XYZ file of C-alpha atoms in Angstrom:
380
model
C 0.000 0.000 0.000
C 2.886 2.344 0.830
C 4.530 1.733 -2.568
C 1.218 2.330 -4.335
C 0.711 5.645 -2.530
C 4.239 6.753 -3.376
C 3.724 5.822 -7.032
C 0.432 7.706 -7.250
C 2.034 10.763 -5.625
C 4.889 10.602 -8.141
C 2.538 10.312 -11.130
C -0.022 12.890 -10.024
C 2.145 15.582 -8.419
C 5.894 15.235 -8.951
C 6.136 14.267 -12.636
C 3.739 16.977 -13.927
C 5.715 19.643 -12.071
C 8.987 18.406 -13.553
C 7.542 18.239 -17.071
C 5.926 21.691 -16.902
C 8.710 23.432 -14.960
C 10.456 24.809 -18.042
C 7.450 25.017 -20.343
C 6.945 28.335 -22.143
C 3.221 27.976 -21.396
C 3.651 27.773 -17.634
C 4.579 30.202 -14.850
C 8.249 30.735 -14.082
C 9.797 29.354 -10.930
C 11.737 32.608 -10.670
C 14.800 33.389 -8.587
C 13.311 34.239 -5.193
C 11.860 32.105 -2.427
C 8.496 33.827 -2.849
C 8.402 33.211 -6.598
C 9.175 29.541 -5.982
C 6.412 29.361 -3.356
C 3.968 30.943 -5.818
C 4.990 28.462 -8.502
C 4.590 25.466 -6.183
C 1.216 26.793 -5.021
C 0.096 27.269 -8.619
C 1.161 23.762 -9.631
C -0.389 22.111 -6.565
C -3.769 23.770 -7.068
C -3.613 23.186 -10.822
C -3.039 19.457 -10.278
C -5.795 19.267 -7.644
C -8.196 20.868 -10.136
C -7.111 18.411 -12.830
C -7.609 15.440 -10.498
C -11.080 16.691 -9.527
C -11.940 17.138 -13.204
C -10.748 13.637 -14.087
C -12.704 12.060 -11.212
C -15.920 13.995 -11.918
C -15.888 13.272 -15.650
C -14.887 9.630 -15.089
C -17.831 9.087 -12.741
C -20.144 10.940 -15.109
C -19.160 8.920 -18.183
C -19.171 5.658 -16.211
C -22.732 6.422 -15.108
C -23.774 7.298 -18.666
C -22.331 4.080 -20.072
C -23.415 1.616 -17.389
C -26.822 3.088 -16.642
C -28.029 3.783 -20.160
C -31.536 2.917 -21.276
C -30.319 0.407 -23.887
C -29.004 -1.788 -21.062
C -32.382 -1.750 -19.413
C -31.406 0.587 -16.601
C -34.313 2.198 -14.811
C -33.868 5.563 -13.080
C -34.268 5.554 -9.325
C -37.140 7.566 -7.928
C -35.988 9.603 -4.927
C -35.933 13.205 -3.717
C -33.390 14.819 -1.409
C -30.713 12.966 0.453
C -29.268 14.490 3.569
C -26.185 12.266 3.382
C -25.447 13.222 -0.240
C -25.964 16.926 0.410
C -23.666 16.851 3.429
C -21.097 14.927 1.412
C -21.045 17.259 -1.603
C -20.821 20.254 0.728
C -18.157 18.853 3.068
C -15.747 17.571 0.409
C -15.390 20.898 -1.499
C -15.124 22.709 1.851
C -12.210 20.523 2.942
C -10.530 20.938 -0.451
C -10.883 24.739 -0.318
C -9.489 24.899 3.218
C -6.561 22.757 2.094
C -5.902 25.251 -0.720
C -6.446 28.339 1.425
C -3.900 27.532 4.134
C -0.728 27.542 1.936
C -2.138 30.386 -0.199
C -2.685 32.561 2.886
C 0.820 31.849 4.182
C 2.304 32.878 0.831
C 0.230 36.059 0.629
C 1.218 37.089 4.164
C 4.884 36.514 3.342
C 4.565 38.597 0.137
C 3.247 41.562 2.142
C 5.890 41.466 4.897
C 8.396 44.151 3.869
C 9.825 44.598 7.364
C 13.499 44.276 8.333
C 14.778 45.260 4.883
C 18.483 45.711 4.172
C 17.875 48.268 1.393
C 14.951 50.542 0.572
C 14.377 51.790 -2.975
C 11.728 54.299 -3.977
C 10.271 53.595 -7.420
C 8.327 56.354 -9.150
C 6.525 55.685 -12.405
C 5.885 58.391 -14.976
C 4.923 58.400 -18.644
C 6.944 56.428 -19.708
C 9.942 55.775 -17.522
C 10.904 54.636 -14.023
C 12.716 56.751 -11.442
C 14.807 54.769 -8.943
C 16.029 56.336 -5.704
C 18.247 54.419 -3.285
C 17.059 55.783 0.053
C 19.853 57.045 2.271
C 22.518 56.546 -0.410
C 22.196 59.772 -2.460
C 21.923 57.742 -5.664
C 19.016 58.137 -8.073
C 18.431 57.884 -11.803
C 15.790 57.445 -14.495
C 15.498 54.226 -16.466
C 14.130 54.528 -20.009
C 13.502 52.307 -23.005
C 16.670 51.711 -25.031
C 15.219 49.835 -28.003
C 16.344 51.653 -31.189
C 13.630 53.631 -32.963
C 14.384 51.782 -36.219
C 13.262 48.507 -34.614
C 10.048 50.092 -33.364
C 9.234 51.463 -36.822
C 10.149 48.145 -38.510
C 13.175 49.605 -40.308
C 15.491 47.105 -38.597
C 15.260 43.547 -37.347
C 14.026 43.212 -33.783
C 16.484 41.823 -31.226
C 15.524 39.113 -28.676
C 14.930 41.723 -25.949
C 12.804 43.991 -28.108
C 11.010 46.565 -25.896
C 12.584 44.945 -22.828
C 15.879 46.864 -22.687
C 16.723 50.102 -20.895
C 19.557 52.610 -20.760
C 20.073 52.203 -16.995
C 18.902 49.023 -15.235
C 17.994 48.873 -11.566
C 20.967 47.282 -9.799
C 20.281 45.107 -6.744
C 22.334 42.803 -4.515
C 21.536 39.123 -4.115
C 20.862 37.567 -0.699
C 19.599 40.856 0.756
C 16.027 41.888 1.479
C 15.135 44.834 -0.752
C 12.081 46.921 0.121
C 10.334 48.826 -2.666
C 8.238 51.956 -2.138
C 5.979 52.511 -5.169
C 4.356 55.740 -6.309
C 3.639 57.673 -9.497
C 4.000 61.194 -10.863
C 0.966 61.055 -13.148
C -1.242 58.012 -13.859
C -1.410 54.499 -12.410
C 1.535 52.304 -13.374
C 2.425 48.783 -12.241
C 5.991 47.573 -11.623
C 6.189 43.898 -12.587
C 9.102 41.448 -12.674
C 7.844 37.846 -13.132
C 11.072 36.215 -11.903
C 10.614 37.949 -8.521
C 6.844 37.338 -8.263
C 6.584 41.096 -7.681
C 3.763 43.084 -9.257
C 2.670 46.224 -7.448
C 0.691 49.264 -8.573
C 2.294 52.712 -8.465
C -0.537 55.145 -7.718
C -0.216 58.945 -7.795
C -0.524 60.382 -4.303
C -0.066 57.021 -2.565
C 2.841 54.861 -1.423
C 2.590 51.082 -1.878
C 5.287 48.735 -0.670
C 6.575 45.305 -1.550
C 9.890 43.470 -1.347
C 12.167 40.842 -2.826
C 15.247 38.799 -1.982
C 17.057 37.563 -5.085
C 18.894 34.251 -4.889
C 20.814 34.287 -8.175
C 22.891 36.830 -10.090
C 21.639 37.784 -13.517
C 19.514 40.164 -15.559
C 15.753 39.986 -15.074
C 13.178 41.733 -17.213
C 9.619 42.917 -16.739
C 7.425 45.835 -17.712
C 4.624 48.131 -16.661
C 1.561 45.919 -16.260
C -1.017 48.718 -16.161
C -2.452 50.442 -19.230
C -0.840 53.835 -18.559
C -1.161 55.648 -21.880
C -0.381 55.403 -25.565
C 3.252 54.324 -24.990
C 2.399 51.810 -22.272
C 4.265 49.106 -24.201
C 7.481 51.158 -24.124
C 7.975 51.141 -20.333
C 10.142 48.109 -19.516
C 11.762 47.109 -16.231
C 15.282 45.671 -16.211
C 16.982 44.541 -13.003
C 20.620 43.535 -12.775
C 21.316 41.378 -9.720
C 24.919 41.439 -8.539
C 26.855 39.794 -5.746
C 26.944 41.792 -2.526
C 30.523 42.933 -3.134
C 29.873 43.797 -6.775
C 26.798 45.791 -5.713
C 28.827 47.699 -3.114
C 31.388 48.533 -5.814
C 28.636 49.668 -8.203
C 27.075 51.872 -5.526
C 30.434 53.500 -4.827
C 30.983 54.091 -8.550
C 27.492 55.589 -8.907
C 28.189 58.072 -6.114
C 31.509 59.000 -7.701
C 29.858 59.424 -11.109
C 27.325 61.811 -9.565
C 30.141 63.839 -7.991
C 31.999 63.933 -11.306
C 28.835 65.082 -13.087
C 28.453 67.934 -10.612
C 32.051 68.991 -11.267
C 31.485 68.821 -15.029
C 28.330 70.947 -14.724
C 30.198 73.522 -12.671
C 32.900 73.730 -15.342
C 30.275 74.459 -17.996
C 29.039 77.588 -16.254
C 31.948 79.653 -17.561
C 31.753 78.283 -21.097
C 29.876 79.417 -24.180
C 28.932 76.364 -26.198
C 28.528 76.673 -29.984
C 25.086 76.396 -31.509
C 26.069 73.418 -33.683
C 27.146 71.352 -30.665
C 23.971 72.213 -28.774
C 21.735 71.412 -31.751
C 23.360 67.991 -32.266
C 23.060 67.057 -28.594
C 19.611 68.644 -28.385
C 18.242 66.465 -31.170
C 19.503 63.334 -29.408
C 17.932 64.397 -26.110
C 14.683 65.381 -27.821
C 14.338 62.034 -29.579
C 14.996 60.155 -26.328
C 12.914 62.261 -23.934
C 10.371 64.351 -25.858
C 9.515 62.744 -29.188
C 7.152 60.152 -27.665
C 4.671 62.924 -26.886
C 5.534 65.826 -29.198
C 6.539 63.542 -32.095
C 9.853 63.650 -34.026
C 8.348 66.292 -36.331
C 7.446 68.590 -33.428
C 3.790 68.471 -34.516
C 2.526 66.751 -31.359
C -0.762 64.863 -31.270
C -3.771 67.161 -31.760
C -5.966 67.240 -28.689
C -3.466 65.260 -26.619
C 0.051 66.717 -26.814
C 0.645 70.252 -28.123
C 2.810 70.942 -31.158
C 6.185 72.590 -30.580
C 6.453 73.853 -34.117
C 5.183 77.419 -33.961
C 4.359 77.026 -30.255
C 3.926 80.333 -28.364
C 5.922 78.827 -25.484
C 8.835 77.791 -27.697
C 8.817 81.059 -29.643
C 8.122 83.192 -26.577
C 10.140 84.340 -23.581
C 13.238 82.203 -22.976
C 12.832 82.237 -19.183
C 9.265 80.955 -19.437
C 10.369 78.197 -21.815
C 13.159 77.138 -19.464
C 10.731 77.140 -16.522
C 8.286 74.824 -18.325
C 11.027 72.339 -19.234
C 12.551 72.420 -15.749
C 9.369 72.130 -13.694
C 6.732 70.804 -16.076
C 3.090 71.790 -15.879
C 0.994 70.388 -13.012
C -2.172 68.638 -14.105
C -0.795 67.819 -17.550
C 1.459 65.150 -19.036
C 4.334 67.658 -19.193
C 6.922 66.350 -16.739
C 9.643 68.185 -14.856
C 13.039 67.479 -16.395
C 15.239 69.280 -13.854
C 16.291 65.950 -12.277
C 16.158 63.890 -15.446
C 18.671 65.805 -17.557
C 21.977 67.570 -16.956
C 22.214 71.329 -17.400
C 24.036 70.794 -20.702
C 21.302 68.458 -21.950
C 18.634 70.943 -20.847
C 20.363 73.824 -22.608
C 20.788 71.708 -25.722
C 17.207 70.456 -25.975
C 15.745 73.931 -25.424
C 18.092 75.331 -28.062
C 17.010 72.566 -30.431
C 13.313 73.218 -29.886
C 13.724 76.933 -30.521
C 15.556 76.345 -33.803
C 14.103 73.131 -35.273
C 11.134 72.594 -37.621
C 11.333 76.132 -38.954
C 11.090 77.857 -35.571
C 14.473 79.499 -36.323
C 14.579 81.903 -33.384
C 18.377 81.927 -33.451
C 18.414 81.599 -29.657
C 21.325 79.671 -28.154
C 20.704 78.641 -24.555
C 23.767 78.170 -22.365
C 24.161 75.879 -19.306
C 24.703 78.979 -17.158
C 21.156 80.132 -17.958
C 19.772 76.765 -16.880
C 21.737 76.849 -13.624
C 20.557 80.408 -12.931
C 16.934 79.270 -13.316
C 17.523 76.316 -10.984
C 19.154 78.551 -8.385
C 16.294 81.055 -8.601
C 13.783 78.267 -7.948
C 15.778 77.042 -4.940
C 15.906 80.543 -3.466
C 12.170 81.029 -3.974
C 11.505 77.899 -1.946
């Protein structure tokens, strides 16, 4: 009897999990304890449902075959059966309780973000992620890096099409990482299947979740909430490093920020040529602005305003700088003061004021951008 039970367990539960573990049609086991628990829970309940289905249909077809009229079977005449009603109520109840206990334990564990080693604030905006390492003075924006030619079908699509970014989120393995989720504009959802993490980022609210990664590697996900016309262009890429490699990366990131500040300070006494600013400005515009205002500067009527012939672009330089730096509350126009360097800001504003026939001749210098930033800081 013991051998028979072991064999049945192997056939019904172990073998299906092994066969389906690497199937492209199944959930991933992932690289965290929680993701593995979710996978095991999914497979266990899936197999239970399959077994119930097989038993129910087997009994049904057996009854149809062996109690058919052609064999002379006569239907029994009876109404109500307390024993049967108790039985068909008790059995599903026991099955549901058996499913609910491990599911509840997993859900409670997924929500326990206490005692974290690292806390990272994740802010979603159309259509990028802002990562801030709390207490470390390191933050950056992560944006889609898929070439425009692939998106417009002018080049072959690579295996990670729409799932590659310019700056991935870097995390250490074997440490509990707490995520604080919010949004600058609409509802987004940060989702990485290999972590079993999917949490909404709501404007005006802070949600939290966590992960502990067991293996080094690169893991990909995307925004799982319909957040606007470029929803499909908002990927998530996480690079998991060893604890020492992560510490080295964090130190390098802090040094890079210090070097950037020094480079910005050196620009304040320089006058950059228009040609250099226009070349850089076009690159920045295509990466940060073209999704809304379009590469032609014509925008999308009724949704995003055109920049060609725009009164803001052709108007007062200080007002134009202010809009780019601080955005416009209540609209999709974001603040770019923390997203771009002062050179990039000067370049993209110069480009806008001279592209598509605007031809104002204005050349914005980094010193003008810094002066506007300083004026805002003093006003606060």
